[in-house]
Amino acid sequence: MLSVRSQLGYPQNKVAAILGIADKSYKNYELEKRELPLSIAVKFCEEFDKSLMWLVYGSSVPDSEQSARLAGETAQAVFDHAQTNKRTFSSAEIQKFTHYIFEQALSKGTSPQSEAKLFFSAIG
């Protein structure tokens, strides 16, 4: 919950308001001082477009359609970077880059495009 809120730049009270709960309740859920009720977990996931699996376990297990979409978006992001920057990568580099970006997007619940941007800005 904290990672989503931080990514969005929202204060705790804004997320609490979105979820329709008291600020203190949200703070306790985020700090894991109180167990998060399923109804609030589901609402959080719906509001912030996250999977319940990600929220509960910290990882995501996409179905085959989601995996195919994510893989396609990842390949497109790597291709777009190469085209935009007039770069040529070996097939081994493409495989390595695509794998890393896919894993990051999957584990963080972010888009492959945003992960590719971070990755390529870091490697230059």
PDB file of C-alpha atoms in Angstrom:
ATOM      1  CA  MET A   1       0.000   0.000   0.000  1.00  0.00           C
ATOM      2  CA  LEU A   2       2.835   2.320   0.898  1.00  0.00           C
ATOM      3  CA  SER A   3       4.573   1.752  -2.444  1.00  0.00           C
ATOM      4  CA  VAL A   4       1.414   2.612  -4.399  1.00  0.00           C
ATOM      5  CA  ARG A   5       0.736   5.689  -2.305  1.00  0.00           C
ATOM      6  CA  SER A   6       4.356   6.832  -2.630  1.00  0.00           C
ATOM      7  CA  GLN A   7       4.345   6.290  -6.387  1.00  0.00           C
ATOM      8  CA  LEU A   8       1.288   8.478  -6.695  1.00  0.00           C
ATOM      9  CA  GLY A   9       2.619  11.072  -4.255  1.00  0.00           C
ATOM     10  CA  TYR A  10      -0.543  10.858  -2.161  1.00  0.00           C
ATOM     11  CA  PRO A  11      -0.615  11.552   1.577  1.00  0.00           C
ATOM     12  CA  GLN A  12      -2.176   8.881   3.785  1.00  0.00           C
ATOM     13  CA  ASN A  13      -5.324  10.935   4.349  1.00  0.00           C
ATOM     14  CA  LYS A  14      -6.035  11.095   0.601  1.00  0.00           C
ATOM     15  CA  VAL A  15      -5.838   7.299   0.230  1.00  0.00           C
ATOM     16  CA  ALA A  16      -7.981   6.911   3.348  1.00  0.00           C
ATOM     17  CA  ALA A  17     -10.584   9.233   1.830  1.00  0.00           C
ATOM     18  CA  ILE A  18     -10.553   7.287  -1.458  1.00  0.00           C
ATOM     19  CA  LEU A  19     -11.132   4.081   0.513  1.00  0.00           C
ATOM     20  CA  GLY A  20     -13.785   5.706   2.701  1.00  0.00           C
ATOM     21  CA  ILE A  21     -12.011   4.924   5.974  1.00  0.00           C
ATOM     22  CA  ALA A  22     -10.504   6.917   8.827  1.00  0.00           C
ATOM     23  CA  ASP A  23      -6.978   8.257   8.414  1.00  0.00           C
ATOM     24  CA  LYS A  24      -5.802   6.391  11.513  1.00  0.00           C
ATOM     25  CA  SER A  25      -7.227   3.098  10.222  1.00  0.00           C
ATOM     26  CA  TYR A  26      -5.393   3.482   6.925  1.00  0.00           C
ATOM     27  CA  LYS A  27      -2.152   4.348   8.727  1.00  0.00           C
ATOM     28  CA  ASN A  28      -2.469   1.223  10.877  1.00  0.00           C
ATOM     29  CA  TYR A  29      -3.098  -0.959   7.800  1.00  0.00           C
ATOM     30  CA  GLU A  30      -0.158   0.548   5.955  1.00  0.00           C
ATOM     31  CA  LEU A  31       2.136   0.061   8.947  1.00  0.00           C
ATOM     32  CA  GLU A  32       0.724  -3.459   9.392  1.00  0.00           C
ATOM     33  CA  LYS A  33      -0.311  -2.669  12.969  1.00  0.00           C
ATOM     34  CA  ARG A  34      -3.834  -3.895  12.175  1.00  0.00           C
ATOM     35  CA  GLU A  35      -4.936  -6.617   9.830  1.00  0.00           C
ATOM     36  CA  LEU A  36      -6.352  -5.279   6.598  1.00  0.00           C
ATOM     37  CA  PRO A  37      -9.989  -6.369   6.146  1.00  0.00           C
ATOM     38  CA  LEU A  38     -10.694  -8.141   2.873  1.00  0.00           C
ATOM     39  CA  SER A  39     -13.302  -5.552   1.886  1.00  0.00           C
ATOM     40  CA  ILE A  40     -10.744  -2.737   2.206  1.00  0.00           C
ATOM     41  CA  ALA A  41      -8.087  -4.787   0.402  1.00  0.00           C
ATOM     42  CA  VAL A  42     -10.443  -5.403  -2.517  1.00  0.00           C
ATOM     43  CA  LYS A  43     -11.454  -1.744  -2.668  1.00  0.00           C
ATOM     44  CA  PHE A  44      -7.791  -0.678  -2.594  1.00  0.00           C
ATOM     45  CA  CYS A  45      -6.989  -3.016  -5.486  1.00  0.00           C
ATOM     46  CA  GLU A  46      -9.960  -1.796  -7.512  1.00  0.00           C
ATOM     47  CA  GLU A  47      -9.213   1.870  -6.888  1.00  0.00           C
ATOM     48  CA  PHE A  48      -5.498   1.614  -7.636  1.00  0.00           C
ATOM     49  CA  ASP A  49      -5.607  -1.075 -10.343  1.00  0.00           C
ATOM     50  CA  LYS A  50      -3.566  -3.635  -8.417  1.00  0.00           C
ATOM     51  CA  SER A  51      -4.083  -7.351  -8.059  1.00  0.00           C
ATOM     52  CA  LEU A  52      -5.135  -8.792  -4.734  1.00  0.00           C
ATOM     53  CA  MET A  53      -2.314 -11.339  -5.111  1.00  0.00           C
ATOM     54  CA  TRP A  54       0.171  -8.472  -5.300  1.00  0.00           C
ATOM     55  CA  LEU A  55      -1.297  -6.750  -2.252  1.00  0.00           C
ATOM     56  CA  VAL A  56      -1.403  -9.897  -0.133  1.00  0.00           C
ATOM     57  CA  TYR A  57       1.823 -11.603  -1.216  1.00  0.00           C
ATOM     58  CA  GLY A  58       3.864  -8.805  -2.703  1.00  0.00           C
ATOM     59  CA  SER A  59       3.901 -10.496  -6.064  1.00  0.00           C
ATOM     60  CA  SER A  60       1.620 -10.961  -8.964  1.00  0.00           C
ATOM     61  CA  VAL A  61       0.664 -14.118 -10.750  1.00  0.00           C
ATOM     62  CA  PRO A  62      -0.943 -12.997 -13.958  1.00  0.00           C
ATOM     63  CA  ASP A  63      -3.145 -15.249 -16.035  1.00  0.00           C
ATOM     64  CA  SER A  64      -2.006 -16.193 -19.526  1.00  0.00           C
ATOM     65  CA  GLU A  65      -3.797 -13.267 -21.181  1.00  0.00           C
ATOM     66  CA  GLN A  66      -2.223 -10.784 -18.756  1.00  0.00           C
ATOM     67  CA  SER A  67       1.190 -12.416 -19.226  1.00  0.00           C
ATOM     68  CA  ALA A  68       0.907 -12.207 -23.006  1.00  0.00           C
ATOM     69  CA  ARG A  69      -0.129  -8.550 -22.829  1.00  0.00           C
ATOM     70  CA  LEU A  70       2.685  -7.707 -20.415  1.00  0.00           C
ATOM     71  CA  ALA A  71       5.228  -9.559 -22.582  1.00  0.00           C
ATOM     72  CA  GLY A  72       4.032  -7.690 -25.663  1.00  0.00           C
ATOM     73  CA  GLU A  73       4.199  -4.336 -23.891  1.00  0.00           C
ATOM     74  CA  THR A  74       7.693  -5.155 -22.644  1.00  0.00           C
ATOM     75  CA  ALA A  75       8.927  -6.098 -26.118  1.00  0.00           C
ATOM     76  CA  GLN A  76       7.359  -2.916 -27.512  1.00  0.00           C
ATOM     77  CA  ALA A  77       9.052  -0.783 -24.848  1.00  0.00           C
ATOM     78  CA  VAL A  78      12.487  -2.263 -25.659  1.00  0.00           C
ATOM     79  CA  PHE A  79      11.866  -1.843 -29.399  1.00  0.00           C
ATOM     80  CA  ASP A  80      10.667   1.748 -28.942  1.00  0.00           C
ATOM     81  CA  HIS A  81      13.783   2.618 -26.957  1.00  0.00           C
ATOM     82  CA  ALA A  82      16.031   1.140 -29.636  1.00  0.00           C
ATOM     83  CA  GLN A  83      14.172   3.021 -32.392  1.00  0.00           C
ATOM     84  CA  THR A  84      14.044   6.344 -30.565  1.00  0.00           C
ATOM     85  CA  ASN A  85      17.709   6.244 -29.637  1.00  0.00           C
ATOM     86  CA  LYS A  86      18.884   4.652 -32.902  1.00  0.00           C
ATOM     87  CA  ARG A  87      20.476   1.797 -30.989  1.00  0.00           C
ATOM     88  CA  THR A  88      21.084  -1.751 -32.086  1.00  0.00           C
ATOM     89  CA  PHE A  89      21.129  -4.525 -29.510  1.00  0.00           C
ATOM     90  CA  SER A  90      22.262  -8.109 -29.856  1.00  0.00           C
ATOM     91  CA  SER A  91      19.630 -10.790 -29.389  1.00  0.00           C
ATOM     92  CA  ALA A  92      21.266 -11.688 -26.056  1.00  0.00           C
ATOM     93  CA  GLU A  93      20.977  -8.064 -24.896  1.00  0.00           C
ATOM     94  CA  ILE A  94      17.360  -7.850 -26.007  1.00  0.00           C
ATOM     95  CA  GLN A  95      16.584 -11.052 -24.113  1.00  0.00           C
ATOM     96  CA  LYS A  96      18.361  -9.808 -20.979  1.00  0.00           C
ATOM     97  CA  PHE A  97      16.749  -6.348 -21.103  1.00  0.00           C
ATOM     98  CA  THR A  98      13.287  -7.713 -21.823  1.00  0.00           C
ATOM     99  CA  HIS A  99      13.508 -10.278 -19.030  1.00  0.00           C
ATOM    100  CA  TYR A 100      14.628  -7.680 -16.490  1.00  0.00           C
ATOM    101  CA  ILE A 101      11.986  -5.126 -17.493  1.00  0.00           C
ATOM    102  CA  PHE A 102       9.234  -7.773 -17.509  1.00  0.00           C
ATOM    103  CA  GLU A 103      10.215  -8.984 -14.021  1.00  0.00           C
ATOM    104  CA  GLN A 104      10.346  -5.443 -12.647  1.00  0.00           C
ATOM    105  CA  ALA A 105       6.954  -4.540 -14.081  1.00  0.00           C
ATOM    106  CA  LEU A 106       5.455  -7.774 -12.785  1.00  0.00           C
ATOM    107  CA  SER A 107       6.893  -7.542  -9.274  1.00  0.00           C
ATOM    108  CA  LYS A 108       6.154  -3.844  -8.821  1.00  0.00           C
ATOM    109  CA  GLY A 109       2.828  -3.817 -10.609  1.00  0.00           C
ATOM    110  CA  THR A 110       4.039  -1.040 -12.884  1.00  0.00           C
ATOM    111  CA  SER A 111       3.968  -0.658 -16.644  1.00  0.00           C
ATOM    112  CA  PRO A 112       6.759  -2.060 -18.822  1.00  0.00           C
ATOM    113  CA  GLN A 113       7.064   1.377 -20.422  1.00  0.00           C
ATOM    114  CA  SER A 114       7.875   3.053 -17.107  1.00  0.00           C
ATOM    115  CA  GLU A 115      10.281   0.269 -16.143  1.00  0.00           C
ATOM    116  CA  ALA A 116      12.016   0.461 -19.547  1.00  0.00           C
ATOM    117  CA  LYS A 117      12.414   4.216 -19.135  1.00  0.00           C
ATOM    118  CA  LEU A 118      14.022   3.731 -15.704  1.00  0.00           C
ATOM    119  CA  PHE A 119      16.209   0.888 -16.933  1.00  0.00           C
ATOM    120  CA  PHE A 120      17.527   2.607 -20.032  1.00  0.00           C
ATOM    121  CA  SER A 121      18.129   5.897 -18.239  1.00  0.00           C
ATOM    122  CA  ALA A 122      20.204   3.976 -15.686  1.00  0.00           C
ATOM    123  CA  ILE A 123      22.365   2.188 -18.256  1.00  0.00           C
ATOM    124  CA  GLY A 124      22.739   5.222 -20.490  1.00  0.00           C
TER     125      GLY A 124
END
